[in-house]
CSV table of C-alpha atoms in Angstrom, one decimal:
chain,number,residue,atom,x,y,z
A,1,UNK,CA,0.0,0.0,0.0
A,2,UNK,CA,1.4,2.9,-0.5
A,3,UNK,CA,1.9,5.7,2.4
A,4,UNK,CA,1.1,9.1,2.7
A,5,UNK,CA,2.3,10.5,5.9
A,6,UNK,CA,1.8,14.1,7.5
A,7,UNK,CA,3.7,14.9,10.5
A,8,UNK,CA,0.8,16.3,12.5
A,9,UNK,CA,-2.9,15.5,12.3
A,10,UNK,CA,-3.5,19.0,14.3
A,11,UNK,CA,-1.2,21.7,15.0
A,12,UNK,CA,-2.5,25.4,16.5
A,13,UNK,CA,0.1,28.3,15.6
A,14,UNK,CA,0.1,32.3,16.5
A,15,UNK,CA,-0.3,34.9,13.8
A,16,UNK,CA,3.4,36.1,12.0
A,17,UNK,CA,4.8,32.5,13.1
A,18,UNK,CA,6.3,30.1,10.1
A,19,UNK,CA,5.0,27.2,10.1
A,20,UNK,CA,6.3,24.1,8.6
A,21,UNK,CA,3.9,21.4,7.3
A,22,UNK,CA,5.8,18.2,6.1
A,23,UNK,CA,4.8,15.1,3.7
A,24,UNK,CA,6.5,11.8,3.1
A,25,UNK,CA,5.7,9.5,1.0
A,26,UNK,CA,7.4,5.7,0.5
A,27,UNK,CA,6.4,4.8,-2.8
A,28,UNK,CA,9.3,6.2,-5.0
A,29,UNK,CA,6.4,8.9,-6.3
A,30,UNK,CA,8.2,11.3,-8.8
A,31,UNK,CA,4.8,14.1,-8.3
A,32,UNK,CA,4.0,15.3,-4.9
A,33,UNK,CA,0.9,17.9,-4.3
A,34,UNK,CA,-0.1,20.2,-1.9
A,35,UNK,CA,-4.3,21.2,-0.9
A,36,UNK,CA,-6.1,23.3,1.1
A,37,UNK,CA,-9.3,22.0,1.7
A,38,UNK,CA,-12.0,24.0,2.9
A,39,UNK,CA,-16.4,23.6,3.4
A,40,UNK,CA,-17.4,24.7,0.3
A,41,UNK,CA,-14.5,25.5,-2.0
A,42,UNK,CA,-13.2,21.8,-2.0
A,43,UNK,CA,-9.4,21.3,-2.8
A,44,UNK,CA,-7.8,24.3,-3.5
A,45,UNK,CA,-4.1,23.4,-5.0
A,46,UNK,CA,-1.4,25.2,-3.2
A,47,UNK,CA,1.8,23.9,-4.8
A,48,UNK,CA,3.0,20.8,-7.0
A,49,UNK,CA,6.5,19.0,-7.5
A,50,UNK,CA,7.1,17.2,-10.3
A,51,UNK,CA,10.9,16.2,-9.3
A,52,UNK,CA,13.5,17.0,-6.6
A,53,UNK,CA,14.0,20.7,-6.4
A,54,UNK,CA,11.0,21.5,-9.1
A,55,UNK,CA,8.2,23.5,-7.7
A,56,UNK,CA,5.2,24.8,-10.2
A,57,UNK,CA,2.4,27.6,-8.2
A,58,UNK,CA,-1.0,25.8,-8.1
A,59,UNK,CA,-4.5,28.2,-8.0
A,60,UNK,CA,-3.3,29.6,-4.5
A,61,UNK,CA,-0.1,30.4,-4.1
A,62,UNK,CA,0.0,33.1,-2.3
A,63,UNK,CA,1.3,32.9,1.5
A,64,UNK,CA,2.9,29.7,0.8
A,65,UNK,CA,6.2,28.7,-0.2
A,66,UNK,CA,7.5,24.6,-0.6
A,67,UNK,CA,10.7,22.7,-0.6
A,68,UNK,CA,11.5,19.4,-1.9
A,69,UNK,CA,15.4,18.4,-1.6
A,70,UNK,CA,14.6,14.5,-1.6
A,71,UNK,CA,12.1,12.5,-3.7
A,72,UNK,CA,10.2,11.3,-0.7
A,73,UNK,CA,9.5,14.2,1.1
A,74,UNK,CA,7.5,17.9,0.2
A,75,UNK,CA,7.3,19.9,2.6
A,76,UNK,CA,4.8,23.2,2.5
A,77,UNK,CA,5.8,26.5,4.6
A,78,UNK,CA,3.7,29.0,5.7
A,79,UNK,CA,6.7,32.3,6.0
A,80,UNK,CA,4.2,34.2,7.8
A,81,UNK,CA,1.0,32.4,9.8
A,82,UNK,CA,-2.5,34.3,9.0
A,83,UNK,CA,-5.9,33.6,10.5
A,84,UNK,CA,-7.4,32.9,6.7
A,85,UNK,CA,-4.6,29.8,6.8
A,86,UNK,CA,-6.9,28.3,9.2
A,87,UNK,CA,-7.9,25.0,7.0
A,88,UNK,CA,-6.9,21.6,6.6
A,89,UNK,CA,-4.2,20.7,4.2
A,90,UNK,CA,-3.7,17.6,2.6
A,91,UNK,CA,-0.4,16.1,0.6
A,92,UNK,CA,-0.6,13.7,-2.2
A,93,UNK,CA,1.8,12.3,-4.0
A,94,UNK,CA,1.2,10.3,-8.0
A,95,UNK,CA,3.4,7.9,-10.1
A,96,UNK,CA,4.7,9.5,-13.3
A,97,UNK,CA,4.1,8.2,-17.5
A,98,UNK,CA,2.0,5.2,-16.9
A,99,UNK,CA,1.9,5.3,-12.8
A,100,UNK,CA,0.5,8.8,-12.8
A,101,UNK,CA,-3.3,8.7,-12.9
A,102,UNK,CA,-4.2,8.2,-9.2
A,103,UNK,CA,-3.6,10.6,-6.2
A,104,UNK,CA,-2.7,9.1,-3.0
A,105,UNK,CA,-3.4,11.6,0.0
A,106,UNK,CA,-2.1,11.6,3.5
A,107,UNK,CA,-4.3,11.6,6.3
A,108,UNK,CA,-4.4,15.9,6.6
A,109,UNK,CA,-3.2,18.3,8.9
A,110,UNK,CA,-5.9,20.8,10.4
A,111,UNK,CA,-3.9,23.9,11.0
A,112,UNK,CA,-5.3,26.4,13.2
A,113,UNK,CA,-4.1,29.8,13.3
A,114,UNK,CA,-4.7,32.0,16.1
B,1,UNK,CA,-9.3,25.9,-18.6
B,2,UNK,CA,-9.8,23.1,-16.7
B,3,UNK,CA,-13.4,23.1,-14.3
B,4,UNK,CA,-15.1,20.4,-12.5
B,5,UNK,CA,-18.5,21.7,-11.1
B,6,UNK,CA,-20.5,19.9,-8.4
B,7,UNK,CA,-23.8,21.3,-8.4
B,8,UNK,CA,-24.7,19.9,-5.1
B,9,UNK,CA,-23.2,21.0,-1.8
B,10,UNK,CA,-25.7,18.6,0.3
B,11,UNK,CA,-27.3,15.2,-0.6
B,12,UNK,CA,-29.7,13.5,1.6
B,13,UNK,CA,-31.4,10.2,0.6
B,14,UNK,CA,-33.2,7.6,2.1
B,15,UNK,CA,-31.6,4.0,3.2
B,16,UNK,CA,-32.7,1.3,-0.1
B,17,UNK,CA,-33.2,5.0,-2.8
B,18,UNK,CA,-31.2,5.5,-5.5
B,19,UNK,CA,-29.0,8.0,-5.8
B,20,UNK,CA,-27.1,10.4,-8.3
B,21,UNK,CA,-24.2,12.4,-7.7
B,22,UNK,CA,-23.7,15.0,-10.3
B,23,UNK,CA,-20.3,16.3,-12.2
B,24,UNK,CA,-19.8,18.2,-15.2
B,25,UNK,CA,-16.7,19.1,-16.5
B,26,UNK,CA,-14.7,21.4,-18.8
B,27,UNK,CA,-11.5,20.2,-20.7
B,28,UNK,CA,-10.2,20.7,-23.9
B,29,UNK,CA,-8.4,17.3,-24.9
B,30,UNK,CA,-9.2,13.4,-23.7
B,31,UNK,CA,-9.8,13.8,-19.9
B,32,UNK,CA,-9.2,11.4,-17.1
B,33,UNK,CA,-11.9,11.7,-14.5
B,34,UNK,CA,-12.0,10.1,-11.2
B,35,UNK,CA,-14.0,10.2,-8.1
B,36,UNK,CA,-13.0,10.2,-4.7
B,37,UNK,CA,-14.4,9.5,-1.5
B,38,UNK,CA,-14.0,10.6,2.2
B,39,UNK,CA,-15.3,8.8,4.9
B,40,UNK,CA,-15.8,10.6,8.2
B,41,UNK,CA,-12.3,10.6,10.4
B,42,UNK,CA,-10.7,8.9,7.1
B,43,UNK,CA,-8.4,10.0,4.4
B,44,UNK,CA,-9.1,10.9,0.7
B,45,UNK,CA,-9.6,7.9,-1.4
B,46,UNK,CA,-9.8,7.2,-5.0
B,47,UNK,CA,-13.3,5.5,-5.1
B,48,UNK,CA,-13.5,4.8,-8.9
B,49,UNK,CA,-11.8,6.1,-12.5
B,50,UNK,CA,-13.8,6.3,-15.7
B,51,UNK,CA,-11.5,4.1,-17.6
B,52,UNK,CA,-11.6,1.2,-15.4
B,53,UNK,CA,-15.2,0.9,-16.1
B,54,UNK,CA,-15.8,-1.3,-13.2
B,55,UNK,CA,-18.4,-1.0,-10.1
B,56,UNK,CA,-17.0,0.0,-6.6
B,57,UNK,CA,-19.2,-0.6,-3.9
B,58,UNK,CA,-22.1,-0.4,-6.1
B,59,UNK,CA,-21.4,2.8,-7.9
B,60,UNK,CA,-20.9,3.0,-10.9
B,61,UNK,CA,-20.4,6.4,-13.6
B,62,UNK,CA,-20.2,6.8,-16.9
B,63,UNK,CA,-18.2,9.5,-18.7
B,64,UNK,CA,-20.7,11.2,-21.3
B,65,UNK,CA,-18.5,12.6,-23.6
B,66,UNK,CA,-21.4,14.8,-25.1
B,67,UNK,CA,-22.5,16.1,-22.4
B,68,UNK,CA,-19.2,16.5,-20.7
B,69,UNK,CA,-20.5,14.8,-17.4
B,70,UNK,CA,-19.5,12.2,-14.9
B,71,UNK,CA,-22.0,11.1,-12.4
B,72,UNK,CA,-21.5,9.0,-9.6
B,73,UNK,CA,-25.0,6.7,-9.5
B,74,UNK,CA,-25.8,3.8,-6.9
B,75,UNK,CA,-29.0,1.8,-7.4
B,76,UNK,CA,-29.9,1.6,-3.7
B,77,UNK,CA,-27.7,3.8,-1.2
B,78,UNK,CA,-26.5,2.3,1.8
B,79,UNK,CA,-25.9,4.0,5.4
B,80,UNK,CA,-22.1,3.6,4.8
B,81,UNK,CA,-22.0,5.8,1.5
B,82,UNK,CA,-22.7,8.6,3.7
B,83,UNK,CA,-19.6,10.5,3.0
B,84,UNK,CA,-17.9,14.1,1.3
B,85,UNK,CA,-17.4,12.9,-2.4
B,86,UNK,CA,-15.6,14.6,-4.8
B,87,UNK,CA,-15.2,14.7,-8.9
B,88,UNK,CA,-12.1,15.3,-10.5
B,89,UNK,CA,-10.3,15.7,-13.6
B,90,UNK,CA,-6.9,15.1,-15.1
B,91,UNK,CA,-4.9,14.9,-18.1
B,92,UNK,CA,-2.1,14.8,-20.2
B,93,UNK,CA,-2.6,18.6,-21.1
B,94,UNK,CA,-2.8,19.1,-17.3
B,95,UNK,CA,1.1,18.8,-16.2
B,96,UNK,CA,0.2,16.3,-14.0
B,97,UNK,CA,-2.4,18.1,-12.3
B,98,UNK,CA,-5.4,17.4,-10.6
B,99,UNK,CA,-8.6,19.2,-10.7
B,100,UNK,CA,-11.2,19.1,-7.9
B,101,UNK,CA,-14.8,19.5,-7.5
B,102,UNK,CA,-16.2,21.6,-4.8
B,103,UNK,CA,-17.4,18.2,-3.4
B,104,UNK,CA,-21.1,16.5,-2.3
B,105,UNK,CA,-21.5,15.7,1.0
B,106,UNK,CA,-24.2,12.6,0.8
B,107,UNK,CA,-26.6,11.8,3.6
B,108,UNK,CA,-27.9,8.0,3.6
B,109,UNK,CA,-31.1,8.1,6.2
B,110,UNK,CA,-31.7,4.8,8.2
């Protein structure tokens, strides 16, 4: 099976702090994705990675910044915490040419920002 | 562009009815489309893709080329369907992206 793991299913973080969201995956996974998922908007796509060191802007950009130095892990970074960051984000990583057409998520990580 | 629409925030049907999730979509080469599933307290999970053409849990959907839809259908719901279900869309003109409905939450009542 292959494993999508977040490093924390709920984390609760100040205004102006940076926050670091982190995503591992185990399945060798060349594409790795970043969500925001909110009532009523669904997934909103943040970032994707498409190799080690690629990055490409998703719909929602803005506030966010990512880093992927290995293949297995994506991490997401908020450089300055705002209350509309409140949401739950979700990683998912795909296969590439004929491995590609299925998402795998991780569990989520509800981010509250006070 | 690339658009999945989910007309329907909220779905309530009763235990043994049938039931219809809608998705339209908008894509200008051969699209892959997929629906997912959530289960409350679980993760996201790829429920079915068009071109498997096969029956998961008793849903089935049909990509209508014409009509540039993908509905999630289920002859009689079951309490466990209740769940946040979502449509989405991807391709080779996509860069490997994904593109998400808004989502239907479905209600099964006992």
């Amino acid at each position: 099976d292959v494993k999508v793991t977040q490093s924390s299913r709920y984390l609760v973080k100040r205004t102006g702090e940076k926050v670091f969201l982190e995503c591992v995956q185990d399945m060798d996974h060349e594409n790795m994705f970043w969500y925001r998922q909110d009532p009523g908007l669904g997934l909103r796509l943040i970032y994707f990675s498409y190799d080690v060191k690629m990055k490409e802007k998703g719909d929602i950009p803005e506030g966010y910044s990512v880093s992927r130095e290995k293949k297995e892990r994506f991490s997401l970074i908020l450089e300055s915490a705002s209350t509309n960051q409140t949401s739950m984000y979700l990683c998912a990583s795909t296969g590439a040419g004929e491995r590609w057409n299925e998402q795998f998520f991780g569990p989520g990580t509800r981010l509250t920002v006070l | 562009a690339q658009r999945v629409t989910q007309p329907e925030k909220l779905l309530s049907v009763f235990k043994g009815a049938p039931v219809e999730l809608k998705c339209n979509y908008s894509y200008s080469g051969s699209p892959e489309l997929f629906w997912y599933v959530q289960y409350s307290r679980q993760r996201l999970q790829l429920l079915l893709r068009h071109i498997s053409r096969e029956s998961i849990k008793g849903f089935t959907a049909d990509l209508n080329k014409g009509e540039t839809s993908f509905h999630l259908k289920k002859p009689f719901a079951q309490e466990e369907d209740s769940a946040m279900y979502y449509c989405a869309l991807s391709g080779r003109g996509t860069g490997n992206q994904f593109y998400f409905g808004t989502g239907t939450s479905l209600t099964v009542i006992p």
